[in-house]
mmCIF file of C-alpha atoms in Angstrom:
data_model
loop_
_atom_site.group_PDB
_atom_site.id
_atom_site.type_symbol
_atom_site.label_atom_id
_atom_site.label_comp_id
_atom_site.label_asym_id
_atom_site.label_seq_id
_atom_site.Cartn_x
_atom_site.Cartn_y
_atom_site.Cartn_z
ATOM 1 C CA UNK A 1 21.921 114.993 105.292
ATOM 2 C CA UNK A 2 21.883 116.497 108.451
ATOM 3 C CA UNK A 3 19.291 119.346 109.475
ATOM 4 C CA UNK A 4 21.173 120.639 112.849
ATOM 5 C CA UNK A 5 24.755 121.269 114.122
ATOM 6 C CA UNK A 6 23.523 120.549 117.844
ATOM 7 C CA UNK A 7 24.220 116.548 117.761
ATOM 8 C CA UNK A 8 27.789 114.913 117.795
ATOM 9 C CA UNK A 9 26.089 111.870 115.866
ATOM 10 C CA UNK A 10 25.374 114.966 113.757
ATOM 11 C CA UNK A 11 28.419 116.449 113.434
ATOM 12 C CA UNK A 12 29.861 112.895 112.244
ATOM 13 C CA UNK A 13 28.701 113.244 108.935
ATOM 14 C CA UNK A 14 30.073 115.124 106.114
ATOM 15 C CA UNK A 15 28.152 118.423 105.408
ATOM 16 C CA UNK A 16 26.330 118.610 102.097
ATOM 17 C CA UNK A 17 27.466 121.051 99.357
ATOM 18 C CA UNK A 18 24.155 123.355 99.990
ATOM 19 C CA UNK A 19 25.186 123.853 103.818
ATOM 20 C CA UNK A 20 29.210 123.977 103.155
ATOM 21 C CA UNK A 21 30.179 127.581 101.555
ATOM 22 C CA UNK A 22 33.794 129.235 101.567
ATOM 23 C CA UNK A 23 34.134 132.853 100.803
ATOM 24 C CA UNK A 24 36.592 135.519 101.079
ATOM 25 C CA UNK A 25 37.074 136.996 104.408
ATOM 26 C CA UNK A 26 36.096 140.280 105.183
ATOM 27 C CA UNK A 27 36.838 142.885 107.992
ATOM 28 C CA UNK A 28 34.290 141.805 110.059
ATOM 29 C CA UNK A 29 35.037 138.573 110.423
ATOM 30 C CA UNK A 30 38.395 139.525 112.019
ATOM 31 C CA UNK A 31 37.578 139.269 115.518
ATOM 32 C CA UNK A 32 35.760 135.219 114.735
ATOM 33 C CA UNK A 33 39.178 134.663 112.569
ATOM 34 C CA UNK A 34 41.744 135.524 115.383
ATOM 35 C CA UNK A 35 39.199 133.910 118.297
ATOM 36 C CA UNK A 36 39.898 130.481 116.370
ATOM 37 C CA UNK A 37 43.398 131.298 115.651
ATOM 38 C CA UNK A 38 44.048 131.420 119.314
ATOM 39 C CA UNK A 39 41.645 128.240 119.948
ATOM 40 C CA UNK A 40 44.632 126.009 119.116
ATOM 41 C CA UNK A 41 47.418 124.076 121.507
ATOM 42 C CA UNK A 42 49.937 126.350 119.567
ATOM 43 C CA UNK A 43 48.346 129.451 118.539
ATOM 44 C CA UNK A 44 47.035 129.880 122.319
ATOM 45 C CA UNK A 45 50.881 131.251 122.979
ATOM 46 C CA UNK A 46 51.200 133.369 119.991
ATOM 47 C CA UNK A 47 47.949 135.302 120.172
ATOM 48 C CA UNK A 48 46.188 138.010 121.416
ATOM 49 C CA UNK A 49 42.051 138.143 120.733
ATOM 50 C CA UNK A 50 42.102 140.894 123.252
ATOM 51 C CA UNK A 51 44.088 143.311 120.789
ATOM 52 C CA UNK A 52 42.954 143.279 117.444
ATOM 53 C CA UNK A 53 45.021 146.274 116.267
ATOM 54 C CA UNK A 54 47.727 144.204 114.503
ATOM 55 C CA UNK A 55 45.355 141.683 112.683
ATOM 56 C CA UNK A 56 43.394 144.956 111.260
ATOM 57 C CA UNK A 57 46.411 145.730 109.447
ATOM 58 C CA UNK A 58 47.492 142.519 108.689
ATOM 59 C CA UNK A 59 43.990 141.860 107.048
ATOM 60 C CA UNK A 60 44.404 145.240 105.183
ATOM 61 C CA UNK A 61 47.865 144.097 103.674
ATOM 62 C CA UNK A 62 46.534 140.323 102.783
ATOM 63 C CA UNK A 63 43.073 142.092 101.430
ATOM 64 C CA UNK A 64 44.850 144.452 99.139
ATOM 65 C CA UNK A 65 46.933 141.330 97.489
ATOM 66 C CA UNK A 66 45.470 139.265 94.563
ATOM 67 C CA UNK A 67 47.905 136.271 95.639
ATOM 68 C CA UNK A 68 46.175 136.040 99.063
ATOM 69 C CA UNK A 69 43.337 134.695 99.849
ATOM 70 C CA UNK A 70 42.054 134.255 103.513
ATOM 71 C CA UNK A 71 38.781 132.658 103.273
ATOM 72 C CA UNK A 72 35.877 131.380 105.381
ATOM 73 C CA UNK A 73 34.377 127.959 105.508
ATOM 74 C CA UNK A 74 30.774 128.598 106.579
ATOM 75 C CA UNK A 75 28.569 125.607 107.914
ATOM 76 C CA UNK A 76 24.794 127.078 107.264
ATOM 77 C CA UNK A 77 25.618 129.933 107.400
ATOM 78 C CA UNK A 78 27.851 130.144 110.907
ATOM 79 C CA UNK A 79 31.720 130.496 110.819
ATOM 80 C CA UNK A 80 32.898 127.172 111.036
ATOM 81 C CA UNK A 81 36.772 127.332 109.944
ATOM 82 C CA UNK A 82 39.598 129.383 107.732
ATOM 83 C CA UNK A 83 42.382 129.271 105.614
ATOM 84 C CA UNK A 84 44.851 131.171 103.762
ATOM 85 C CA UNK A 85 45.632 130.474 100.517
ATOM 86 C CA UNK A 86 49.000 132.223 98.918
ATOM 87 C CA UNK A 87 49.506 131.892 95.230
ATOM 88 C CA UNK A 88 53.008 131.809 94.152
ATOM 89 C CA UNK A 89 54.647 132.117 90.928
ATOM 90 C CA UNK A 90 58.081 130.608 90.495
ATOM 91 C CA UNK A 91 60.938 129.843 87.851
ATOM 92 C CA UNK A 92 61.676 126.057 89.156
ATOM 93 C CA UNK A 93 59.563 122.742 87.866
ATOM 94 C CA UNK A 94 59.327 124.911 83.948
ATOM 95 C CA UNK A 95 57.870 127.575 85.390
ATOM 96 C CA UNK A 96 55.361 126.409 87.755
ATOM 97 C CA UNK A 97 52.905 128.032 89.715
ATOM 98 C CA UNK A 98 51.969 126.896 93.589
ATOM 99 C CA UNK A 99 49.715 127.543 96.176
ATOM 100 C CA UNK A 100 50.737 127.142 99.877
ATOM 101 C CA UNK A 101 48.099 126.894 102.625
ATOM 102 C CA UNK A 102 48.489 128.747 106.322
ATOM 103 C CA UNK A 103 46.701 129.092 109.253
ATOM 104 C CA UNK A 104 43.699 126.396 108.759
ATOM 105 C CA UNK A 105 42.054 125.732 111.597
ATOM 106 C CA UNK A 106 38.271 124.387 112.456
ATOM 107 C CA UNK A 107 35.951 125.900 115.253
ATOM 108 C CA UNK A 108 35.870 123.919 117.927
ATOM 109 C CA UNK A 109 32.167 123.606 117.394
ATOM 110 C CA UNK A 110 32.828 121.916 113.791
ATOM 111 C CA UNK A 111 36.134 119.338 114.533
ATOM 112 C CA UNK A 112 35.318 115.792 113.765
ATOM 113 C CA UNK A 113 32.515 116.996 111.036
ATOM 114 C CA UNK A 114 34.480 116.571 107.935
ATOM 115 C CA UNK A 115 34.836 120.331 107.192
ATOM 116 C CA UNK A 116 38.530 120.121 107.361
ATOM 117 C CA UNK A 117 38.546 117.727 104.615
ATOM 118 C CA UNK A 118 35.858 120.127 102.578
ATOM 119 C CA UNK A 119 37.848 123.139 103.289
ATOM 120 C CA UNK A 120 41.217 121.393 102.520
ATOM 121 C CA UNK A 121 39.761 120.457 99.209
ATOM 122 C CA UNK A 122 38.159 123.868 98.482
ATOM 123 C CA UNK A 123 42.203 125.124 98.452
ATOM 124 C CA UNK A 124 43.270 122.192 96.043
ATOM 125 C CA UNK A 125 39.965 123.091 93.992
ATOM 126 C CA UNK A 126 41.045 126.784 93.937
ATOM 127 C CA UNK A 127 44.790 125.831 93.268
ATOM 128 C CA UNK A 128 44.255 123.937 90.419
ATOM 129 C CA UNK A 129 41.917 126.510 89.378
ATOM 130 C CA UNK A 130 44.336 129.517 89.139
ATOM 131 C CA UNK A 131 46.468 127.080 87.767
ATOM 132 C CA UNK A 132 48.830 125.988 90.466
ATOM 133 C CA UNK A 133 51.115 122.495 89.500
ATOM 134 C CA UNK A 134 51.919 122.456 93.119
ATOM 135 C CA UNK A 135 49.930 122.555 96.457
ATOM 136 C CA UNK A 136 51.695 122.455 99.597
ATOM 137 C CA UNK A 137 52.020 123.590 103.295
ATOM 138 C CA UNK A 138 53.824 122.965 106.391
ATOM 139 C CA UNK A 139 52.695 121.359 109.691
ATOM 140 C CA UNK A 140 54.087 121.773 113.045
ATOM 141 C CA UNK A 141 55.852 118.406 114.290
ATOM 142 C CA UNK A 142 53.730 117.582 117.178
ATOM 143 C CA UNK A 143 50.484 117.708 115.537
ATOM 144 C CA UNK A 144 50.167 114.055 114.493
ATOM 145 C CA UNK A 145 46.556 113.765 113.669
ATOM 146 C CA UNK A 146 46.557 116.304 111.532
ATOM 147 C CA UNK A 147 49.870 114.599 109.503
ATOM 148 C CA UNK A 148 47.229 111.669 109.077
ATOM 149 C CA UNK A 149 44.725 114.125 107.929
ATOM 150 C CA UNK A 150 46.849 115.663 104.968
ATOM 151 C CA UNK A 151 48.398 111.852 104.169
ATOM 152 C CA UNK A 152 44.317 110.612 103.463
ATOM 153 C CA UNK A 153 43.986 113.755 101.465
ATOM 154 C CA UNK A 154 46.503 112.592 99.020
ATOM 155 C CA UNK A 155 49.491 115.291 100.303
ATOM 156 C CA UNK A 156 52.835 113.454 100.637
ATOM 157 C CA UNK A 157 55.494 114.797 103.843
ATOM 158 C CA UNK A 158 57.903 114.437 101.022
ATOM 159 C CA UNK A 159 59.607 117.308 102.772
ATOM 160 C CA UNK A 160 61.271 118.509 106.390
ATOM 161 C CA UNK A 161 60.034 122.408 106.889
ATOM 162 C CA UNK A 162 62.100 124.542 108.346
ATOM 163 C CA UNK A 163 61.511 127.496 110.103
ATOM 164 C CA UNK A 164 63.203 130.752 111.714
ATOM 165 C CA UNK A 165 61.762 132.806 113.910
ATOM 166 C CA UNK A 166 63.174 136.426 113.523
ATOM 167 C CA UNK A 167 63.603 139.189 116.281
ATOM 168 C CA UNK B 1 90.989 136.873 100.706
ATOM 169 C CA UNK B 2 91.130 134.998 97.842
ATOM 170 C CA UNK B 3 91.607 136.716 94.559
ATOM 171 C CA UNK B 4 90.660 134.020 91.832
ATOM 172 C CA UNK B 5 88.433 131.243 91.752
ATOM 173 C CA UNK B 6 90.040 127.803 89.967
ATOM 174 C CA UNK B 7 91.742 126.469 93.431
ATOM 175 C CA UNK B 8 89.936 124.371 95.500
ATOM 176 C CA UNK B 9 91.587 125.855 98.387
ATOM 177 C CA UNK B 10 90.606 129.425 97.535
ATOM 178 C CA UNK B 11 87.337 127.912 96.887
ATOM 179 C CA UNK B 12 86.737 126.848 100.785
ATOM 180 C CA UNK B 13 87.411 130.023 101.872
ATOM 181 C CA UNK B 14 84.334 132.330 103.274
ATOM 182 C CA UNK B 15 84.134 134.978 100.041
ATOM 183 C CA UNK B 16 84.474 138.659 101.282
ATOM 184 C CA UNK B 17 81.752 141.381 100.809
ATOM 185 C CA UNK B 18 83.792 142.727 97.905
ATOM 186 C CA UNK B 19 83.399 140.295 95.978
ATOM 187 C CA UNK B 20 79.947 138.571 96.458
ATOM 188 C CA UNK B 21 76.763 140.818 95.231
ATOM 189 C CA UNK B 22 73.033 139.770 95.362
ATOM 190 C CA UNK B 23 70.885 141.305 92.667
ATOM 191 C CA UNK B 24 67.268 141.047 91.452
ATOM 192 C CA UNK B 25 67.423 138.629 88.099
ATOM 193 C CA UNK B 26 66.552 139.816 84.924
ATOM 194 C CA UNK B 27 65.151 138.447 81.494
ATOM 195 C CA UNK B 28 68.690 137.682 80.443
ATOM 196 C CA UNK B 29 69.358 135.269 83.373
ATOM 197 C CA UNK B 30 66.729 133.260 82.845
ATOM 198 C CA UNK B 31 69.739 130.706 80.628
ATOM 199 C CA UNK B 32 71.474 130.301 83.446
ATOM 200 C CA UNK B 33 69.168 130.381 86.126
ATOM 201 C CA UNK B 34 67.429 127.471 84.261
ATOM 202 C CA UNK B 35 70.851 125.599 84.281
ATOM 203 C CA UNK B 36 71.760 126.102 87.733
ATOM 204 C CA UNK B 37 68.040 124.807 88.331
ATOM 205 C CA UNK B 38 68.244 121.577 86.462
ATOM 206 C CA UNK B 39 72.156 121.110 87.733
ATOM 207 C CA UNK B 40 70.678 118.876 90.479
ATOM 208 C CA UNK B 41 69.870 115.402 91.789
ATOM 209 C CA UNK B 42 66.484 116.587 91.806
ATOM 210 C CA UNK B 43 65.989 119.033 89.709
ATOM 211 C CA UNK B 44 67.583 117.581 86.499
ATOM 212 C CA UNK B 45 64.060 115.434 86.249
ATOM 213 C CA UNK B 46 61.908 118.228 86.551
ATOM 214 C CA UNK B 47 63.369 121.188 84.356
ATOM 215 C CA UNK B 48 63.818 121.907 80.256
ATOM 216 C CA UNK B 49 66.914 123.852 79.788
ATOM 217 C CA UNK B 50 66.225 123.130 76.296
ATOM 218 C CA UNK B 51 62.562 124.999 76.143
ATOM 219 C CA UNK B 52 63.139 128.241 77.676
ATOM 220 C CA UNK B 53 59.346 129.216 76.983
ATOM 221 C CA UNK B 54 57.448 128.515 80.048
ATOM 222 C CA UNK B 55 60.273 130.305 82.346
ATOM 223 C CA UNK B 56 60.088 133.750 80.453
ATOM 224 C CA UNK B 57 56.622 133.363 80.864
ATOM 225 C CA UNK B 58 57.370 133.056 84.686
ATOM 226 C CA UNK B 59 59.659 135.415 84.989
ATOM 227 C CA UNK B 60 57.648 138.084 83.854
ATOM 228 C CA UNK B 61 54.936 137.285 86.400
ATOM 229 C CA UNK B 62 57.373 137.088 89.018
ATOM 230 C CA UNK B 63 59.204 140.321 88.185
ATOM 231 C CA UNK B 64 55.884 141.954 87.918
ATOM 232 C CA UNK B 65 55.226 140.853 91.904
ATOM 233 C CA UNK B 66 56.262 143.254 94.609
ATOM 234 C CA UNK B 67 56.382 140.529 96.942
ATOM 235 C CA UNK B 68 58.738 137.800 94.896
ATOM 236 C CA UNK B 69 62.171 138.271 95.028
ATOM 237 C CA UNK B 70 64.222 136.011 92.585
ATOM 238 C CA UNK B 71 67.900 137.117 92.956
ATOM 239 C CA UNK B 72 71.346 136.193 91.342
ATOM 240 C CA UNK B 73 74.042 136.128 93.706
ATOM 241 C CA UNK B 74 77.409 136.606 92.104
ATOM 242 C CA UNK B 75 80.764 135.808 93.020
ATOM 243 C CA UNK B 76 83.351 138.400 91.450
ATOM 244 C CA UNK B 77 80.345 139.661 88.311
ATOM 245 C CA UNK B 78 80.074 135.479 88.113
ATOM 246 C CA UNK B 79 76.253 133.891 88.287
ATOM 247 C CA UNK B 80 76.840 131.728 91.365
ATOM 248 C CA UNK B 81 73.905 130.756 92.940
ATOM 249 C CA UNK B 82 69.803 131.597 93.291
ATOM 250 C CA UNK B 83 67.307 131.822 95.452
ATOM 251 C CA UNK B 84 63.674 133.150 95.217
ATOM 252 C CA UNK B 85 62.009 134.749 98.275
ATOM 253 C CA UNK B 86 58.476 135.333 98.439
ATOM 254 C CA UNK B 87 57.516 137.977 101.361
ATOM 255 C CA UNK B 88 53.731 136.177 102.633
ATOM 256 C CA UNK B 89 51.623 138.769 104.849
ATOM 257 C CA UNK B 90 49.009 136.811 106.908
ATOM 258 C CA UNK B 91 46.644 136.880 110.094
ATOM 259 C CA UNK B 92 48.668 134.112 112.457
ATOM 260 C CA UNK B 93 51.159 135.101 114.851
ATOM 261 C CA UNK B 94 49.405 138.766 115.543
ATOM 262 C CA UNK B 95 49.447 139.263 112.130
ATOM 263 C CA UNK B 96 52.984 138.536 111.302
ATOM 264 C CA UNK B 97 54.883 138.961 107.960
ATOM 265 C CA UNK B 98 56.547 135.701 107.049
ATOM 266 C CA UNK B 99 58.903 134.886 103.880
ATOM 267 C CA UNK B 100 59.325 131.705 102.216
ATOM 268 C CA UNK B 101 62.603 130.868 100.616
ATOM 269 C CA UNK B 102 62.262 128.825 97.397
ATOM 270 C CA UNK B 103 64.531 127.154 94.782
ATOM 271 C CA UNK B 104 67.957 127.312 96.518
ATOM 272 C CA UNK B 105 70.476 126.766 93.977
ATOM 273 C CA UNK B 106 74.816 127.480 94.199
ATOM 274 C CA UNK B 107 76.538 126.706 90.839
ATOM 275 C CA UNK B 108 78.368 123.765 91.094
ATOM 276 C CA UNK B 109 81.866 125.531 90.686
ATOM 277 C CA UNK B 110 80.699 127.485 93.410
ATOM 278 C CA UNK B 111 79.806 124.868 95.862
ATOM 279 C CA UNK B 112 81.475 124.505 99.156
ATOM 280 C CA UNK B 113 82.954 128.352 98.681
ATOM 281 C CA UNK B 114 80.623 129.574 101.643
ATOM 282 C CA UNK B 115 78.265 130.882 99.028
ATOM 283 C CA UNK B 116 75.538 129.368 100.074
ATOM 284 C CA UNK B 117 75.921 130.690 103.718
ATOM 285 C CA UNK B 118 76.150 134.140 102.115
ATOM 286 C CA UNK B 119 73.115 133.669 100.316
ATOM 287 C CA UNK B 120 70.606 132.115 103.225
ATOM 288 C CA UNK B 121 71.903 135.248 105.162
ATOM 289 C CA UNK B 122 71.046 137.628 102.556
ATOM 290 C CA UNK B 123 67.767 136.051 102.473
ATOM 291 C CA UNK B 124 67.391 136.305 106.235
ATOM 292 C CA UNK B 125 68.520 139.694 106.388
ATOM 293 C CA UNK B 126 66.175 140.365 103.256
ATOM 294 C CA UNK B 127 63.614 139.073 105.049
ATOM 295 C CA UNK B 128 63.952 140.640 108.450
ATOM 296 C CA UNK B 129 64.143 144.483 106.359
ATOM 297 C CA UNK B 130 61.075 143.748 105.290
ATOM 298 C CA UNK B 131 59.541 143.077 108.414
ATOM 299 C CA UNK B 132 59.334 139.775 108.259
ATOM 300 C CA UNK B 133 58.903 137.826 111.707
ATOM 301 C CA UNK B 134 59.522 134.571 110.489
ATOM 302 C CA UNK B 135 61.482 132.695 107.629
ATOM 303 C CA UNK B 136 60.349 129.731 106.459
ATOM 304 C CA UNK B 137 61.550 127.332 103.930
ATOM 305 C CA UNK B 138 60.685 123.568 102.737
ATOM 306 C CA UNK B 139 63.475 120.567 102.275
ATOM 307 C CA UNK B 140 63.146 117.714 100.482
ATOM 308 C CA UNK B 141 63.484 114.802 102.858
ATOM 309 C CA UNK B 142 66.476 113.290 100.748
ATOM 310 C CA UNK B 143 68.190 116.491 100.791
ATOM 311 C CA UNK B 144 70.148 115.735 104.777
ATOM 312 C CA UNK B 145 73.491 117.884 103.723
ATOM 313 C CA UNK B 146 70.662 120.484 103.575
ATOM 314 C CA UNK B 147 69.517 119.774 106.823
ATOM 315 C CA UNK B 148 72.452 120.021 108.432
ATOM 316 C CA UNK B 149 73.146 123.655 106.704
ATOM 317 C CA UNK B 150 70.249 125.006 107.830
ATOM 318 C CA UNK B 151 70.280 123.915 110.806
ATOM 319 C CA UNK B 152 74.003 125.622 111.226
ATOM 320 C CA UNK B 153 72.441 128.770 109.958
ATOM 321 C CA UNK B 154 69.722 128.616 113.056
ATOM 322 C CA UNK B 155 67.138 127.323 111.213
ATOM 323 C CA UNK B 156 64.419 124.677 113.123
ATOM 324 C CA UNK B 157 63.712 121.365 111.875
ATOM 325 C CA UNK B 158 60.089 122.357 113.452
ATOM 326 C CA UNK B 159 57.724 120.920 110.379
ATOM 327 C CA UNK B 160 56.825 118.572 108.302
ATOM 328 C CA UNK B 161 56.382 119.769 104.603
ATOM 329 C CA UNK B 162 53.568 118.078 102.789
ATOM 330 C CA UNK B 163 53.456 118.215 99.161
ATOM 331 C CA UNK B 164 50.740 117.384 96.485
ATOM 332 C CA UNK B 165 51.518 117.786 92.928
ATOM 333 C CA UNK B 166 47.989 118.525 90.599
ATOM 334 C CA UNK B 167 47.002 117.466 87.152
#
């Protein structure tokens, strides 16, 4: 077990259940949520830290939704990664419920320390939990490691995603 | 403009705005939204025309969602074709809204009538009245006439869609 988040021979191993907590997000945690948002290849072109305005209302729409859940991985305490979780109902596959997962991303403090895979199965955990038949989520094209990263956690790219962006 | 539906020629023309509606779905079209569901390559493995049960039960959570959308389209007061559109707010993107088109379906004496164009539009435009900056939508790698169609309607290939099915 480690005792410290300094070391990279440290940050190798997989954090223990008493240091590795996920909770819902709050408003305070907005400006740490966009800050790793934008600490990403892709999301460095489609955000702005420096104006918080929009993600204060976003948060207010998302918090006021039982079917959303943006949560917080903490690693002893100290943001260490996010998620949202959307639950959706649906007629297809008799009637089944499914989750789909947005917007994960690890601090760059925490990459390599097996969060991910924690947080990743925190959202199948809570899927099953609310009683989802169905997990799934999309990943952008050119991020191969994290296609490897999904494939060990037992998700299949069974499908293409497509995407629109709208004016 | 055609003015019946039993040729196949009439059939591969573009229908006009007079005659094709979208509308919400109701309890009574859960029969035949069921059959349109399980009138598929794919589909006819996973759904129970036969035990309506577990889609009431859906429906009624899904009608009772301000942010699901499960619509009829109809061609001349005929069912002919579904889709449900979930409207996702979220953090990413400067807080953008983003909707997720599920469970495409056209009636298979519908198919190749331009319906289906109709409908992803409707969906778009749906989408984009709702403030929606992005549409997004999941394929099932098999499915490459469904490629191609959304990629005609200005849809990106940009994803990969990873699936995992629970317990």
């Amino acid at each position: 077990m480690t005792t410290n988040s300094t070391g990279s021979a440290d940050r190798a191993q997989e954090p223990s259940d008493q240091e590795f907590t996920v909770r819902r997000a709050t408003a305070e945690d907005i400006p740490g949520l966009v800050a790793m948002l934008a600490d990403d290849a892709l999301g460095a072109r489609r955000e702005t830290p420096s104006d918080l305005d929009p993600y204060r209302a976003a948060f207010d729409r998302i918090d006021a939704d039982a079917n959303q859940h943006l949560v917080v991985a903490e690693l002893r305490g100290t943001m260490a990664g996010t998620l949202h979780l959307t639950i959706i109902p649906g007629l297809s596959r008799r009637g089944a419920v499914r989750s789909l997962i947005e917007a994960v991303r690890i601090h760059a403090d925490f990459r390599g320390s097996g969060l991910g895979t924690r947080l990743i199965e925190w959202a199948v955990a809570e899927s099953r939990r609310q009683g989802c038949a169905l997990v799934q989520l999309t990943s952008d094209a050119t991020r191969v490691d994290a296609h490897r990263f999904y494939e060990r956690l037992g998700f299949q790219a069974s499908h293409l995603g497509f995407k629109m962006p709208l004016d």
